[in-house]
PDB file of C-alpha atoms in Angstrom:
ATOM      1  CA  MET I  19     334.635  81.147 -33.511  1.00 96.00           C
ATOM      2  CA  ASP I  20     335.211  79.004 -30.480  1.00 94.00           C
ATOM      3  CA  TYR I  21     333.625  78.356 -27.110  1.00 97.00           C
ATOM      4  CA  GLU I  22     335.288  77.366 -23.868  1.00 94.00           C
ATOM      5  CA  THR I  23     333.013  75.833 -21.265  1.00 95.00           C
ATOM      6  CA  LEU I  24     334.296  75.490 -17.735  1.00 95.00           C
ATOM      7  CA  SER I  25     332.264  74.392 -14.722  1.00 96.00           C
ATOM      8  CA  ASN I  26     331.353  77.965 -13.740  1.00 97.00           C
ATOM      9  CA  CYS I  27     332.626  80.045 -16.669  1.00 96.00           C
ATOM     10  CA  PHE I  28     331.702  80.327 -20.336  1.00 97.00           C
ATOM     11  CA  ILE I  29     333.804  82.179 -22.925  1.00 96.00           C
ATOM     12  CA  ALA I  30     332.727  82.831 -26.530  1.00 98.00           C
ATOM     13  CA  VAL I  31     335.300  84.210 -28.977  1.00 97.00           C
ATOM     14  CA  PHE I  32     334.505  85.447 -32.480  1.00 98.00           C
ATOM     15  CA  GLU I  33     337.110  86.717 -34.924  1.00 96.00           C
ATOM     16  CA  GLY I  34     336.223  88.471 -38.143  1.00 92.00           C
ATOM     17  CA  TYR I  35     337.015  86.566 -41.319  1.00 86.00           C
ATOM     18  CA  LYS I  36     337.789  89.646 -43.400  1.00 86.00           C
ATOM     19  CA  THR I  37     338.569  92.017 -40.532  1.00 89.00           C
ATOM     20  CA  ASP I  38     340.780  92.115 -37.454  1.00 90.00           C
ATOM     21  CA  ASP I  39     337.719  92.336 -35.212  1.00 94.00           C
ATOM     22  CA  CYS I  40     337.736  90.045 -32.193  1.00 97.00           C
ATOM     23  CA  LEU I  41     334.784  89.871 -29.819  1.00 98.00           C
ATOM     24  CA  VAL I  42     334.928  88.049 -26.497  1.00 98.00           C
ATOM     25  CA  PHE I  43     331.820  87.347 -24.412  1.00 98.00           C
ATOM     26  CA  GLN I  44     332.080  86.092 -20.841  1.00 97.00           C
ATOM     27  CA  ILE I  45     329.490  84.541 -18.579  1.00 97.00           C
ATOM     28  CA  HIS I  46     330.432  83.817 -14.971  1.00 96.00           C
ATOM     29  CA  LYS I  47     330.091  85.144 -11.439  1.00 95.00           C
ATOM     30  CA  PHE I  48     331.886  88.426 -12.172  1.00 94.00           C
ATOM     31  CA  LYS I  49     330.571  89.242 -15.624  1.00 95.00           C
ATOM     32  CA  ASN I  50     327.455  88.323 -17.584  1.00 96.00           C
ATOM     33  CA  ASP I  51     327.586  89.166 -21.297  1.00 98.00           C
ATOM     34  CA  TYR I  52     324.558  86.992 -22.130  1.00 98.00           C
ATOM     35  CA  LYS I  53     322.437  89.888 -23.462  1.00 97.00           C
ATOM     36  CA  ALA I  54     325.301  91.210 -25.603  1.00 98.00           C
ATOM     37  CA  LEU I  55     326.000  87.695 -26.920  1.00 98.00           C
ATOM     38  CA  ILE I  56     322.348  87.172 -27.838  1.00 98.00           C
ATOM     39  CA  GLU I  57     322.319  90.544 -29.640  1.00 98.00           C
ATOM     40  CA  PHE I  58     325.482  89.573 -31.545  1.00 98.00           C
ATOM     41  CA  LEU I  59     324.035  86.172 -32.509  1.00 98.00           C
ATOM     42  CA  GLY I  60     320.839  87.920 -33.611  1.00 98.00           C
ATOM     43  CA  GLU I  61     322.894  90.181 -35.892  1.00 97.00           C
ATOM     44  CA  ASN I  62     324.625  87.081 -37.317  1.00 97.00           C
ATOM     45  CA  ARG I  63     321.215  85.601 -38.148  1.00 97.00           C
ATOM     46  CA  GLU I  64     319.857  88.840 -39.632  1.00 97.00           C
ATOM     47  CA  LYS I  65     322.920  89.304 -41.841  1.00 96.00           C
ATOM     48  CA  ASN I  66     322.805  85.629 -42.864  1.00 96.00           C
ATOM     49  CA  GLU I  67     326.390  85.189 -41.652  1.00 95.00           C
ATOM     50  CA  PHE I  68     328.230  81.925 -41.133  1.00 96.00           C
ATOM     51  CA  HIS I  69     330.146  80.681 -38.111  1.00 97.00           C
ATOM     52  CA  VAL I  70     333.459  79.047 -39.004  1.00 94.00           C
ATOM     53  CA  SER I  71     334.748  76.564 -36.449  1.00 91.00           C
ATOM     54  CA  TYR I  72     336.395  73.223 -35.792  1.00 85.00           C
ATOM     55  CA  ASN I  73     333.784  70.610 -34.808  1.00 87.00           C
ATOM     56  CA  GLY I  74     331.240  73.422 -34.503  1.00 91.00           C
ATOM     57  CA  ILE I  75     328.268  71.452 -35.810  1.00 93.00           C
ATOM     58  CA  ALA I  76     328.654  68.803 -33.110  1.00 92.00           C
ATOM     59  CA  PHE I  77     329.560  71.144 -30.252  1.00 96.00           C
ATOM     60  CA  ASP I  78     329.628  74.962 -30.502  1.00 97.00           C
ATOM     61  CA  SER I  79     326.448  75.271 -32.564  1.00 98.00           C
ATOM     62  CA  GLN I  80     324.612  73.081 -30.054  1.00 98.00           C
ATOM     63  CA  ILE I  81     325.504  75.567 -27.312  1.00 98.00           C
ATOM     64  CA  THR I  82     324.561  78.464 -29.611  1.00 98.00           C
ATOM     65  CA  GLU I  83     321.112  76.936 -30.181  1.00 98.00           C
ATOM     66  CA  PHE I  84     320.657  76.340 -26.459  1.00 98.00           C
ATOM     67  CA  LEU I  85     321.358  80.035 -25.836  1.00 98.00           C
ATOM     68  CA  ILE I  86     319.274  81.368 -28.730  1.00 98.00           C
ATOM     69  CA  ARG I  87     316.263  79.133 -28.129  1.00 97.00           C
ATOM     70  CA  GLY I  88     316.374  79.956 -24.427  1.00 97.00           C
ATOM     71  CA  GLU I  89     316.393  83.701 -25.029  1.00 96.00           C
ATOM     72  CA  LYS I  90     312.995  84.150 -23.349  1.00 96.00           C
ATOM     73  CA  THR I  91     313.436  81.668 -20.475  1.00 97.00           C
ATOM     74  CA  ILE I  92     317.159  81.814 -19.639  1.00 97.00           C
ATOM     75  CA  PRO I  93     317.027  85.254 -17.927  1.00 95.00           C
ATOM     76  CA  GLU I  94     314.244  83.984 -15.646  1.00 95.00           C
ATOM     77  CA  LEU I  95     315.800  80.578 -14.957  1.00 96.00           C
ATOM     78  CA  TYR I  96     319.361  81.861 -14.553  1.00 96.00           C
ATOM     79  CA  PRO I  97     319.254  85.524 -13.527  1.00 93.00           C
ATOM     80  CA  ASP I  98     322.968  85.685 -12.690  1.00 96.00           C
ATOM     81  CA  GLY I  99     326.066  84.811 -14.664  1.00 96.00           C
ATOM     82  CA  GLU I 100     327.278  82.096 -12.311  1.00 96.00           C
ATOM     83  CA  ASN I 101     324.141  79.964 -12.567  1.00 97.00           C
ATOM     84  CA  LEU I 102     323.908  80.527 -16.315  1.00 98.00           C
ATOM     85  CA  ALA I 103     327.548  79.461 -16.755  1.00 97.00           C
ATOM     86  CA  LYS I 104     326.795  76.276 -14.790  1.00 97.00           C
ATOM     87  CA  ALA I 105     323.742  75.601 -16.990  1.00 98.00           C
ATOM     88  CA  ILE I 106     325.846  76.082 -20.141  1.00 98.00           C
ATOM     89  CA  TYR I 107     328.477  73.721 -18.720  1.00 97.00           C
ATOM     90  CA  ALA I 108     325.789  71.100 -18.009  1.00 97.00           C
ATOM     91  CA  LYS I 109     324.533  71.467 -21.594  1.00 98.00           C
ATOM     92  CA  ALA I 110     328.095  71.152 -22.916  1.00 97.00           C
ATOM     93  CA  GLN I 111     328.619  67.936 -20.946  1.00 97.00           C
ATOM     94  CA  GLU I 112     325.316  66.589 -22.311  1.00 97.00           C
ATOM     95  CA  VAL I 113     326.444  67.398 -25.875  1.00 97.00           C
ATOM     96  CA  ILE I 114     329.842  65.741 -25.295  1.00 95.00           C
ATOM     97  CA  ASN I 115     328.231  62.631 -23.800  1.00 96.00           C
ATOM     98  CA  LYS I 116     325.864  62.296 -26.757  1.00 95.00           C
ATOM     99  CA  SER I 117     328.829  62.569 -29.087  1.00 90.00           C
ATOM    100  CA  ASN I 118     330.836  60.000 -27.112  1.00 88.00           C
ATOM    101  CA  PHE I 119     327.942  57.531 -27.344  1.00 91.00           C
ATOM    102  CA  LYS I 120     327.451  58.337 -31.053  1.00 87.00           C
ATOM    103  CA  GLU I 121     323.937  59.641 -30.423  1.00 91.00           C
ATOM    104  CA  TRP I 122     322.245  62.271 -32.584  1.00 92.00           C
ATOM    105  CA  GLN I 123     322.625  65.817 -31.322  1.00 93.00           C
ATOM    106  CA  GLU I 124     319.536  67.750 -30.272  1.00 95.00           C
ATOM    107  CA  TYR I 125     319.847  70.228 -33.143  1.00 96.00           C
ATOM    108  CA  PRO I 126     320.670  68.782 -36.578  1.00 96.00           C
ATOM    109  CA  GLU I 127     322.529  71.048 -38.980  1.00 94.00           C
ATOM    110  CA  TRP I 128     319.421  71.934 -40.968  1.00 96.00           C
ATOM    111  CA  LYS I 129     317.704  73.247 -37.803  1.00 97.00           C
ATOM    112  CA  LEU I 130     320.536  75.554 -36.749  1.00 97.00           C
ATOM    113  CA  SER I 131     319.761  79.268 -36.535  1.00 97.00           C
ATOM    114  CA  ILE I 132     323.208  80.241 -37.832  1.00 97.00           C
ATOM    115  CA  LYS I 133     324.815  78.491 -40.788  1.00 96.00           C
ATOM    116  CA  GLN I 134     328.051  76.677 -40.085  1.00 95.00           C
ATOM    117  CA  ILE I 135     331.310  76.082 -41.890  1.00 93.00           C
ATOM    118  CA  ASP I 136     332.841  73.244 -39.923  1.00 86.00           C
ATOM    119  CA  VAL I 137     336.487  72.651 -40.872  1.00 84.00           C
ATOM    120  CA  PHE I 138     336.334  69.279 -39.079  1.00 77.00           C
ATOM    121  CA  LYS I 139     333.571  68.078 -41.418  1.00 77.00           C
ATOM    122  CA  LEU I 140     334.813  69.964 -44.470  1.00 78.00           C
ATOM    123  CA  ASN I 141     338.085  68.020 -44.414  1.00 70.00           C
ATOM    124  CA  HIS I 142     336.415  64.742 -43.349  1.00 63.00           C
ATOM    125  CA  TRP I 143     338.432  64.632 -40.126  1.00 60.00           C
ATOM    126  CA  ASP I 144     335.350  63.032 -38.556  1.00 71.00           C
ATOM    127  CA  ASN I 145     335.960  59.919 -40.682  1.00 62.00           C
ATOM    128  CA  PRO I 146     337.490  57.139 -38.517  1.00 66.00           C
ATOM    129  CA  ALA I 147     340.289  56.680 -41.075  1.00 59.00           C
ATOM    130  CA  LYS I 148     341.208  60.397 -40.957  1.00 58.00           C
ATOM    131  CA  ARG I 149     340.101  61.335 -37.417  1.00 63.00           C
ATOM    132  CA  SER I 150     342.370  64.073 -36.089  1.00 63.00           C
ATOM    133  CA  SER I 151     342.395  66.393 -33.127  1.00 66.00           C
ATOM    134  CA  LEU I 152     342.751  70.127 -33.600  1.00 60.00           C
ATOM    135  CA  LYS I 153     346.124  70.034 -31.817  1.00 69.00           C
ATOM    136  CA  TRP I 154     347.452  67.340 -34.176  1.00 66.00           C
ATOM    137  CA  ILE I 155     346.303  69.297 -37.219  1.00 65.00           C
ATOM    138  CA  GLN I 156     347.966  72.443 -35.863  1.00 62.00           C
ATOM    139  CA  TYR I 157     351.171  70.462 -35.301  1.00 64.00           C
ATOM    140  CA  SER I 158     350.993  68.996 -38.825  1.00 64.00           C
ATOM    141  CA  MET I 159     350.619  72.508 -40.243  1.00 63.00           C
ATOM    142  CA  ASP I 160     353.636  73.696 -38.243  1.00 70.00           C
ATOM    143  CA  TRP I 161     351.350  76.148 -36.431  1.00 62.00           C
ATOM    144  CA  ASP I 162     353.255  78.808 -34.508  1.00 76.00           C
ATOM    145  CA  ASN I 163     351.404  78.589 -31.185  1.00 75.00           C
ATOM    146  CA  ILE I 164     349.813  75.266 -30.322  1.00 64.00           C
ATOM    147  CA  GLN I 165     348.185  75.718 -26.940  1.00 70.00           C
ATOM    148  CA  GLU I 166     346.284  73.415 -24.660  1.00 72.00           C
ATOM    149  CA  MET I 167     343.785  74.725 -22.132  1.00 68.00           C
ATOM    150  CA  PRO I 168     345.974  75.426 -19.057  1.00 71.00           C
ATOM    151  CA  ILE I 169     343.297  74.262 -16.597  1.00 80.00           C
ATOM    152  CA  HIS I 170     340.901  71.309 -16.471  1.00 71.00           C
ATOM    153  CA  HIS I 171     337.327  72.045 -17.576  1.00 74.00           C
ATOM    154  CA  ASN I 172     335.857  71.265 -14.161  1.00 78.00           C
ATOM    155  CA  THR I 173     338.130  73.741 -12.345  1.00 80.00           C
ATOM    156  CA  GLU I 174     336.168  76.499 -10.585  1.00 85.00           C
ATOM    157  CA  ILE I 175     337.088  80.019 -11.728  1.00 82.00           C
ATOM    158  CA  THR I 176     337.371  82.194  -8.621  1.00 81.00           C
ATOM    159  CA  THR I 177     338.696  85.515  -9.979  1.00 79.00           C
ATOM    160  CA  LEU I 178     338.077  87.740 -12.991  1.00 76.00           C
ATOM    161  CA  GLU I 179     341.708  87.345 -14.059  1.00 78.00           C
TER     162      GLU I 179
END
């Protein structure tokens, strides 16, 4: 699983571990999949499933918790996709800033609603002696399609395409 947070657009992608299933949830001005995403995350919790990610404990799971724990208030506070996407972006920036300043995240691993398998932690790539970016690891593995986000995270998304 992976999240992309842009200033006015949020994308959540989940691929099945044992299946070819791929689910994509979008939250922005033109589409608001928040309810469907919350239902999916609820199913993950009920089935006691894991989320597998790279640096998911420090980032993606923090956004997941923000969304899950706000299930009752988010629809009232952010009734449209655009404002919700901006709120998610603000939360993402808060999470990144805490990480940059080596502060504890709001939700420690033991308080997460969905269990995590974090490849970053599993391989100790968070250790200063082994610290590696996902792109470098992909390069080292001779990955077939190393891709960088084609736009900066603070770019405004103006079309559905």
